[in-house]
PDB file of N, CA, C and O in Angstrom:
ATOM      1  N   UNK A   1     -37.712  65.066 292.553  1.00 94.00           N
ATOM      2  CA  UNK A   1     -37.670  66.187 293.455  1.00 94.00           C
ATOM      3  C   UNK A   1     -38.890  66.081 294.353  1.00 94.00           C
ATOM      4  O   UNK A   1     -39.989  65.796 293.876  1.00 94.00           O
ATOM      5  N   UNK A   2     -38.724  66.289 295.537  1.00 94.00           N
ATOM      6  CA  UNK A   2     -39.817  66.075 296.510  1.00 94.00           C
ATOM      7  C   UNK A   2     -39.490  67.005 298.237  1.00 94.00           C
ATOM      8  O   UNK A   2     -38.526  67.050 299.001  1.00 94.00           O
ATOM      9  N   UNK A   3     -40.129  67.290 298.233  1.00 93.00           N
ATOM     10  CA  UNK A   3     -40.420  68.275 299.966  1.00 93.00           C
ATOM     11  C   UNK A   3     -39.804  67.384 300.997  1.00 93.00           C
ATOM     12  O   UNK A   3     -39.916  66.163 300.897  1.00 93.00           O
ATOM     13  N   UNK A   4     -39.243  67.874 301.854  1.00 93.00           N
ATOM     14  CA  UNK A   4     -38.333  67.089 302.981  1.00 93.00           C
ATOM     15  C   UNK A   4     -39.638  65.863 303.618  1.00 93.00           C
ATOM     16  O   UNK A   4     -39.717  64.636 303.673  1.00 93.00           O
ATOM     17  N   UNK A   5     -40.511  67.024 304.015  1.00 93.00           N
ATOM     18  CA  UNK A   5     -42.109  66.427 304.715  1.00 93.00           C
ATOM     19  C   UNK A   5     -42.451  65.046 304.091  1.00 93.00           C
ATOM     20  O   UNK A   5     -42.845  64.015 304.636  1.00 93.00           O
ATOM     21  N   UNK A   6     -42.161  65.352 302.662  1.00 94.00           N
ATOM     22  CA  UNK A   6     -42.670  63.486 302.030  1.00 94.00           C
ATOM     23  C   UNK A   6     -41.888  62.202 302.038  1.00 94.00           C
ATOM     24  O   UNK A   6     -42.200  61.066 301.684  1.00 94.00           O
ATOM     25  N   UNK A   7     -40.542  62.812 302.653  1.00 94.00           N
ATOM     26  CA  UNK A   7     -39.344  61.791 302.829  1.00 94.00           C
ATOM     27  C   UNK A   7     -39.703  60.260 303.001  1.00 94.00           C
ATOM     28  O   UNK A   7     -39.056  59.260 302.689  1.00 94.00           O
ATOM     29  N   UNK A   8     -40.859  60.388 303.557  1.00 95.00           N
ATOM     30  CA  UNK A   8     -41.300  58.626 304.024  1.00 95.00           C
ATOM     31  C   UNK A   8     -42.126  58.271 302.526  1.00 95.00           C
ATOM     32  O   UNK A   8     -42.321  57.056 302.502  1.00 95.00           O
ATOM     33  N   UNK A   9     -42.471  58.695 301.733  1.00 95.00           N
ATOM     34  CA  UNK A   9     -42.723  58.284 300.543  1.00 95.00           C
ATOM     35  C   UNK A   9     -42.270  56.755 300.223  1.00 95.00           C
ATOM     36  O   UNK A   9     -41.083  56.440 300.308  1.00 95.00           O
ATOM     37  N   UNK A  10     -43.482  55.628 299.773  1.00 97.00           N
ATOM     38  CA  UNK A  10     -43.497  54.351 299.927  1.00 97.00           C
ATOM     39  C   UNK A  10     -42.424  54.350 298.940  1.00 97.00           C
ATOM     40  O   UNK A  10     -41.421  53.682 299.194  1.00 97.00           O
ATOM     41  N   UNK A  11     -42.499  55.054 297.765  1.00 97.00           N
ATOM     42  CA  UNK A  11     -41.896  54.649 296.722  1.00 97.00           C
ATOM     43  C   UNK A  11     -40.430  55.367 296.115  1.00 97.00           C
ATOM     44  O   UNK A  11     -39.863  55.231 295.030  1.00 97.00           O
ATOM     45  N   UNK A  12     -40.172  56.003 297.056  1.00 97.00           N
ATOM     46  CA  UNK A  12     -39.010  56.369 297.094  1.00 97.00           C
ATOM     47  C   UNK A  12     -37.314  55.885 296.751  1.00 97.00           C
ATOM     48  O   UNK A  12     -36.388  56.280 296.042  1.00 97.00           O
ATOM     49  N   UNK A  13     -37.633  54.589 297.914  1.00 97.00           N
ATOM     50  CA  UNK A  13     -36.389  53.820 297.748  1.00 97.00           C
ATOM     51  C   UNK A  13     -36.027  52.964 296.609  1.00 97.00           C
ATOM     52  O   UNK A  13     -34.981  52.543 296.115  1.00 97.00           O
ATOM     53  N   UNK A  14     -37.772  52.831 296.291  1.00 98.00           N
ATOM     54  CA  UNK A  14     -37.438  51.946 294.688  1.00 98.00           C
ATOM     55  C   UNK A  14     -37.102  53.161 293.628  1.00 98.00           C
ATOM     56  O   UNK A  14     -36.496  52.705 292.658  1.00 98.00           O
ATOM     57  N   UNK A  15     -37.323  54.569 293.544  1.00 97.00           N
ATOM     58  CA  UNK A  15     -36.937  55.090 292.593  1.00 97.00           C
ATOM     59  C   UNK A  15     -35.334  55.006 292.652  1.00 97.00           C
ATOM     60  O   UNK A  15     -34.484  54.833 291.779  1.00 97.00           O
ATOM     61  N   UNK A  16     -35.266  55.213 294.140  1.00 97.00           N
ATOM     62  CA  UNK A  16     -33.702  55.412 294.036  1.00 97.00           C
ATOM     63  C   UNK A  16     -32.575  53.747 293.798  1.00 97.00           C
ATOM     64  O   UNK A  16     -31.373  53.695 293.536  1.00 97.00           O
ATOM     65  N   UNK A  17     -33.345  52.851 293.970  1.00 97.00           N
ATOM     66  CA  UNK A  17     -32.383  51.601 293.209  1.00 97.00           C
ATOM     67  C   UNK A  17     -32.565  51.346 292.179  1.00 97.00           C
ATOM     68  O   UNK A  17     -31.856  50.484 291.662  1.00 97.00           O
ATOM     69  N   UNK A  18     -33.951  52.204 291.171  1.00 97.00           N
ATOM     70  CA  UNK A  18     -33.623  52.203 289.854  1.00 97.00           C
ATOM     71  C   UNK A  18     -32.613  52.877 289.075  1.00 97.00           C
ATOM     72  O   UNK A  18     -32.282  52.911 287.890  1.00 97.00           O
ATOM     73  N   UNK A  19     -32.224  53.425 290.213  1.00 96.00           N
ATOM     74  CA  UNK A  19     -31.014  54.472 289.540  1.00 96.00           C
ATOM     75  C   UNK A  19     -31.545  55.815 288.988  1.00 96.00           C
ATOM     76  O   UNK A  19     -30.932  56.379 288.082  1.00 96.00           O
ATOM     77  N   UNK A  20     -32.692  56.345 289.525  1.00 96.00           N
ATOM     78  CA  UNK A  20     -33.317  58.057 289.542  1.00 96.00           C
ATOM     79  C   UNK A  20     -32.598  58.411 290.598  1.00 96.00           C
ATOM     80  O   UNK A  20     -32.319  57.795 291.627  1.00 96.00           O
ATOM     81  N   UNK A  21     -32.194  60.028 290.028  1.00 95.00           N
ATOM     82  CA  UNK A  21     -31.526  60.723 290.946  1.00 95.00           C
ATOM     83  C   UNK A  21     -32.386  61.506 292.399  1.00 95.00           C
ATOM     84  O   UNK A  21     -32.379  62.700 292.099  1.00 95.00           O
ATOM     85  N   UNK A  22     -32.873  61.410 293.354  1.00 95.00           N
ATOM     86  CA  UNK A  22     -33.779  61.972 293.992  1.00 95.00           C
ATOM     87  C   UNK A  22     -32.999  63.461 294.516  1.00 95.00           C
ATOM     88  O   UNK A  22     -31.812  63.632 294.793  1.00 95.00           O
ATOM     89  N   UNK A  23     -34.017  64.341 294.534  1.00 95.00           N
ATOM     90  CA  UNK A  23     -33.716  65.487 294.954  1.00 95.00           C
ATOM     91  C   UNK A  23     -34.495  66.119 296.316  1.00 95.00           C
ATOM     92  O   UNK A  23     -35.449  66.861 296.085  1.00 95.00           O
ATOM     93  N   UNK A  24     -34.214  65.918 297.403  1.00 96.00           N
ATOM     94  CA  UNK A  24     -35.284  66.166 298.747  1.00 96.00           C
ATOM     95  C   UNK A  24     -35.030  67.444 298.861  1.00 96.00           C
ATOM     96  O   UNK A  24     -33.947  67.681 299.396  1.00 96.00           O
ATOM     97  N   UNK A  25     -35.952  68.787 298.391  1.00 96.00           N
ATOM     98  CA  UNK A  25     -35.942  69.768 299.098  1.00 96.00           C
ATOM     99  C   UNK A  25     -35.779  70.515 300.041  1.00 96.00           C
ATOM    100  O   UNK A  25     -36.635  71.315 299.664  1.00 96.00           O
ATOM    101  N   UNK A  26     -35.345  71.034 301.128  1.00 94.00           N
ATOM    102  CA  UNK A  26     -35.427  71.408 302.573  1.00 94.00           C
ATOM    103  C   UNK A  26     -36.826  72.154 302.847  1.00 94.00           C
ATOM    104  O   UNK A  26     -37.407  72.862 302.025  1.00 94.00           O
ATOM    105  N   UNK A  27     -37.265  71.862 304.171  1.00 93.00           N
ATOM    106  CA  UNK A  27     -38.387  72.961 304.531  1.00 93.00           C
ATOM    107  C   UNK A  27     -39.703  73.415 302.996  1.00 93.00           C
ATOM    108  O   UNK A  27     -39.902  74.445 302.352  1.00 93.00           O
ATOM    109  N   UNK A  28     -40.154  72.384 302.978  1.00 91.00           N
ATOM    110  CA  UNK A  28     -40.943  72.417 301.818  1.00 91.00           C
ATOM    111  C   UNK A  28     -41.692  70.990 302.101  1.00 91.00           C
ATOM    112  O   UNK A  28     -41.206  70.142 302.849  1.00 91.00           O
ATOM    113  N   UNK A  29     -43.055  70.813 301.345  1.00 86.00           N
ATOM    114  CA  UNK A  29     -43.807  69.729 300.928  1.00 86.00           C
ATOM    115  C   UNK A  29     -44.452  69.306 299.936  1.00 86.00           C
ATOM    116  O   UNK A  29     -43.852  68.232 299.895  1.00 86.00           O
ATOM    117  N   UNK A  30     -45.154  69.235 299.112  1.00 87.00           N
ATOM    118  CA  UNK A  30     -45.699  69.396 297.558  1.00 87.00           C
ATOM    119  C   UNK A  30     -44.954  70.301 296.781  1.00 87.00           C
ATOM    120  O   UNK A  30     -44.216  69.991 295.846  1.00 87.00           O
ATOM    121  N   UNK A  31     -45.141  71.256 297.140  1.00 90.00           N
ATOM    122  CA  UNK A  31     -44.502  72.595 296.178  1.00 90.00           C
ATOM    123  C   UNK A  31     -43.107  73.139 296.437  1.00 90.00           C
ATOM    124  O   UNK A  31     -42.925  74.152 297.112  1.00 90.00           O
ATOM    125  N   UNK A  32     -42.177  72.472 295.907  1.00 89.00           N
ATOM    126  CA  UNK A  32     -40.868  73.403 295.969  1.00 89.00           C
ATOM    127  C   UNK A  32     -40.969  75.004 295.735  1.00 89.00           C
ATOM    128  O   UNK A  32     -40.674  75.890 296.537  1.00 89.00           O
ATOM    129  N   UNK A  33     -41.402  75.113 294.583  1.00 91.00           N
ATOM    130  CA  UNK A  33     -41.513  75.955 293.954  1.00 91.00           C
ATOM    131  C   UNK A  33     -42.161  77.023 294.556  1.00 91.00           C
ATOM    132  O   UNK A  33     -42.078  78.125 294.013  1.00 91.00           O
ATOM    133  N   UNK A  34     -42.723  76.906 295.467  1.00 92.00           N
ATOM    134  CA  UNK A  34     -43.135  78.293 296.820  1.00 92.00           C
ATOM    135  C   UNK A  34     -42.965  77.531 297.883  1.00 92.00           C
ATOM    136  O   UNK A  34     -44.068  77.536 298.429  1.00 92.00           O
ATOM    137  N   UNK A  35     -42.373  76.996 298.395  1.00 94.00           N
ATOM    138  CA  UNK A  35     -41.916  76.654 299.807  1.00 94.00           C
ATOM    139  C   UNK A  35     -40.359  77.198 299.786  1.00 94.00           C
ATOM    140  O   UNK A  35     -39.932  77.950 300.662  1.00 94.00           O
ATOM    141  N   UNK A  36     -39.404  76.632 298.457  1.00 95.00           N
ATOM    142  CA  UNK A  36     -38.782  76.952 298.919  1.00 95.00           C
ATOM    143  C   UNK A  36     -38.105  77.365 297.037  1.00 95.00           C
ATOM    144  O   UNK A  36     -37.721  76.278 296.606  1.00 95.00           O
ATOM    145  N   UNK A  37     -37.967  78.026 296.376  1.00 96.00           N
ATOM    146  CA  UNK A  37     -37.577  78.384 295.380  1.00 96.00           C
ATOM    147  C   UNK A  37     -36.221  78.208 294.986  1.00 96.00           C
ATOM    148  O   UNK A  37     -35.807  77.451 294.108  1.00 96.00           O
ATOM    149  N   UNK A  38     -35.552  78.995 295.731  1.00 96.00           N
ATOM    150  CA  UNK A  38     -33.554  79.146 295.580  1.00 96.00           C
ATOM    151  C   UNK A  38     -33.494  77.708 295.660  1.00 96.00           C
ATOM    152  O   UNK A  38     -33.383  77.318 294.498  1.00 96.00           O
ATOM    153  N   UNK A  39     -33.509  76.897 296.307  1.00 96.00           N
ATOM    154  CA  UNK A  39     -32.873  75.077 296.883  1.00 96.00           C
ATOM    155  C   UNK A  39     -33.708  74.528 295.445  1.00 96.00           C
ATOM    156  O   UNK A  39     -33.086  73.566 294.995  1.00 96.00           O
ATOM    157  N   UNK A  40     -34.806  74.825 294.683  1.00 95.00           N
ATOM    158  CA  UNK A  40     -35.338  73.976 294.353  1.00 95.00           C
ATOM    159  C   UNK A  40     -34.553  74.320 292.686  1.00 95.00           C
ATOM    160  O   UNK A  40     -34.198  73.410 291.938  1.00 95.00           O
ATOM    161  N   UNK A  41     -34.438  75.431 292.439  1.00 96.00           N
ATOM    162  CA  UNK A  41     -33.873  76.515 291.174  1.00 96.00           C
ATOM    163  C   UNK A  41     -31.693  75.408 291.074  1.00 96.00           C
ATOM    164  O   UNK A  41     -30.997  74.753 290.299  1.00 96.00           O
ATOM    165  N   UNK A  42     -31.692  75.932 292.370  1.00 97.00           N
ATOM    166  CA  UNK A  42     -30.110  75.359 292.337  1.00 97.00           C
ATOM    167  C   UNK A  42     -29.791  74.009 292.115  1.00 97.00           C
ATOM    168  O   UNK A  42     -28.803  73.578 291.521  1.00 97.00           O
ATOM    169  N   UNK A  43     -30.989  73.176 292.800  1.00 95.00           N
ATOM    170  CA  UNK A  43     -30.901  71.759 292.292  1.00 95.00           C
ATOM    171  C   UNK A  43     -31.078  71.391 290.945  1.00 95.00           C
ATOM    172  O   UNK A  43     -30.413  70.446 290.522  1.00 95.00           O
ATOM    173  N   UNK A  44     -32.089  72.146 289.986  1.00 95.00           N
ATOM    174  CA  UNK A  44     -32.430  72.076 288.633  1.00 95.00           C
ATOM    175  C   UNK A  44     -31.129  72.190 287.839  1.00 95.00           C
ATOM    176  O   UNK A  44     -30.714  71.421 286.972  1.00 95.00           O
ATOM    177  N   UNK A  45     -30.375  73.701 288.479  1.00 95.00           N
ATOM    178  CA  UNK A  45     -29.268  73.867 287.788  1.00 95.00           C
ATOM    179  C   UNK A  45     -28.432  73.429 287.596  1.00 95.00           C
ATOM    180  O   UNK A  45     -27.843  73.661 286.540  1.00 95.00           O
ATOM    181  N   UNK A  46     -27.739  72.194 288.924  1.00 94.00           N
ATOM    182  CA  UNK A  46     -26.916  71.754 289.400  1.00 94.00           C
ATOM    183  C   UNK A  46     -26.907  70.853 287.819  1.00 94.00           C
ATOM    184  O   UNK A  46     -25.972  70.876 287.019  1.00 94.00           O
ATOM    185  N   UNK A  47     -28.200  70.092 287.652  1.00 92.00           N
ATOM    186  CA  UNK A  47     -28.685  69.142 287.205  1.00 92.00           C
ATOM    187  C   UNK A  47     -28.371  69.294 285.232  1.00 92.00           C
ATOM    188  O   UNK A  47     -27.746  68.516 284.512  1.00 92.00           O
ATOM    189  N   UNK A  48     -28.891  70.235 284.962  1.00 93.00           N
ATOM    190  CA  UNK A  48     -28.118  70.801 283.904  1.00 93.00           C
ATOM    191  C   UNK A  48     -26.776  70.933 283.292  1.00 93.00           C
ATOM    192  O   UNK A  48     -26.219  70.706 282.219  1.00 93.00           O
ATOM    193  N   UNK A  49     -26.511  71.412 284.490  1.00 93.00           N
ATOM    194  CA  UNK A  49     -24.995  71.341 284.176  1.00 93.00           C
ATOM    195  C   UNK A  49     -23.992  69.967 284.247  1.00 93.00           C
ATOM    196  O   UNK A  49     -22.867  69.794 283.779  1.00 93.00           O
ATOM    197  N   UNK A  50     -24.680  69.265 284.858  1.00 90.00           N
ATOM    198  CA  UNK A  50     -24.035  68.020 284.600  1.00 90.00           C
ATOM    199  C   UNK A  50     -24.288  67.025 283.833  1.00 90.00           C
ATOM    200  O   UNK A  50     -23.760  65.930 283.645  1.00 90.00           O
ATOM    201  N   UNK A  51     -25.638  67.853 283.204  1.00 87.00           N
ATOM    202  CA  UNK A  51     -25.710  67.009 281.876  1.00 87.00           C
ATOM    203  C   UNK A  51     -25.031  67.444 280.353  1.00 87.00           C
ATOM    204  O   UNK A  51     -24.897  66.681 279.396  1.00 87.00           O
ATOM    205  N   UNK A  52     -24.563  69.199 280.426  1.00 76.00           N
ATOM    206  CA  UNK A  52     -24.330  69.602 279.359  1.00 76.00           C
ATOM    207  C   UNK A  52     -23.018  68.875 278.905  1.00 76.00           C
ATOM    208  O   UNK A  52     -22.032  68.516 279.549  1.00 76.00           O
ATOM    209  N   UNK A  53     -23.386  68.766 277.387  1.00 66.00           N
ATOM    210  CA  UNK A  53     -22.625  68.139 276.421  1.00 66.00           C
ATOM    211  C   UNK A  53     -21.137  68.744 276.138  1.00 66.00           C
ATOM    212  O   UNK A  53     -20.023  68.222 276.170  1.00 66.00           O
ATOM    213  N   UNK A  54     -21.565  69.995 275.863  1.00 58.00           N
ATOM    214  CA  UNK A  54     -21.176  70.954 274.991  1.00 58.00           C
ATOM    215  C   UNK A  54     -21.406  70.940 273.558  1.00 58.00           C
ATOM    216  O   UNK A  54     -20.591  71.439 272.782  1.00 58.00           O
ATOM    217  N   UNK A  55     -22.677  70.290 273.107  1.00 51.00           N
ATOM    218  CA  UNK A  55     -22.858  69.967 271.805  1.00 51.00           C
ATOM    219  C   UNK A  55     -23.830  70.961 271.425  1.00 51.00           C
ATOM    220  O   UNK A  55     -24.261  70.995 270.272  1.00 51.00           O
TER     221      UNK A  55
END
């Protein structure tokens, strides 16, 4: 998860051909979490839920 602003991040593209899921925030930079809360909350959730088992 990362702020739209850091998009050029060197190391980015290698997370993403390791096969990490990247999550780019909107309108945010370091801190999701007070830039932009709801986008950063819904992505977490999204994320959850597609991991639940049901176990």
């Amino acid at each position: 998860m990362y702020g739209e602003q850091n998009n050029t991040l060197s190391y980015l593209p290698a997370l993403a051909e390791g096969g990490v899921e990247l999550a780019e925030i909107e309108h945010c930079a370091h801190f999701p979490m007070y830039s932009n809360p709801p986008q950063m909350w819904a992505r977490i959730a999204d994320l959850v839920s597609r991991s639940d088992t049901g176990s």
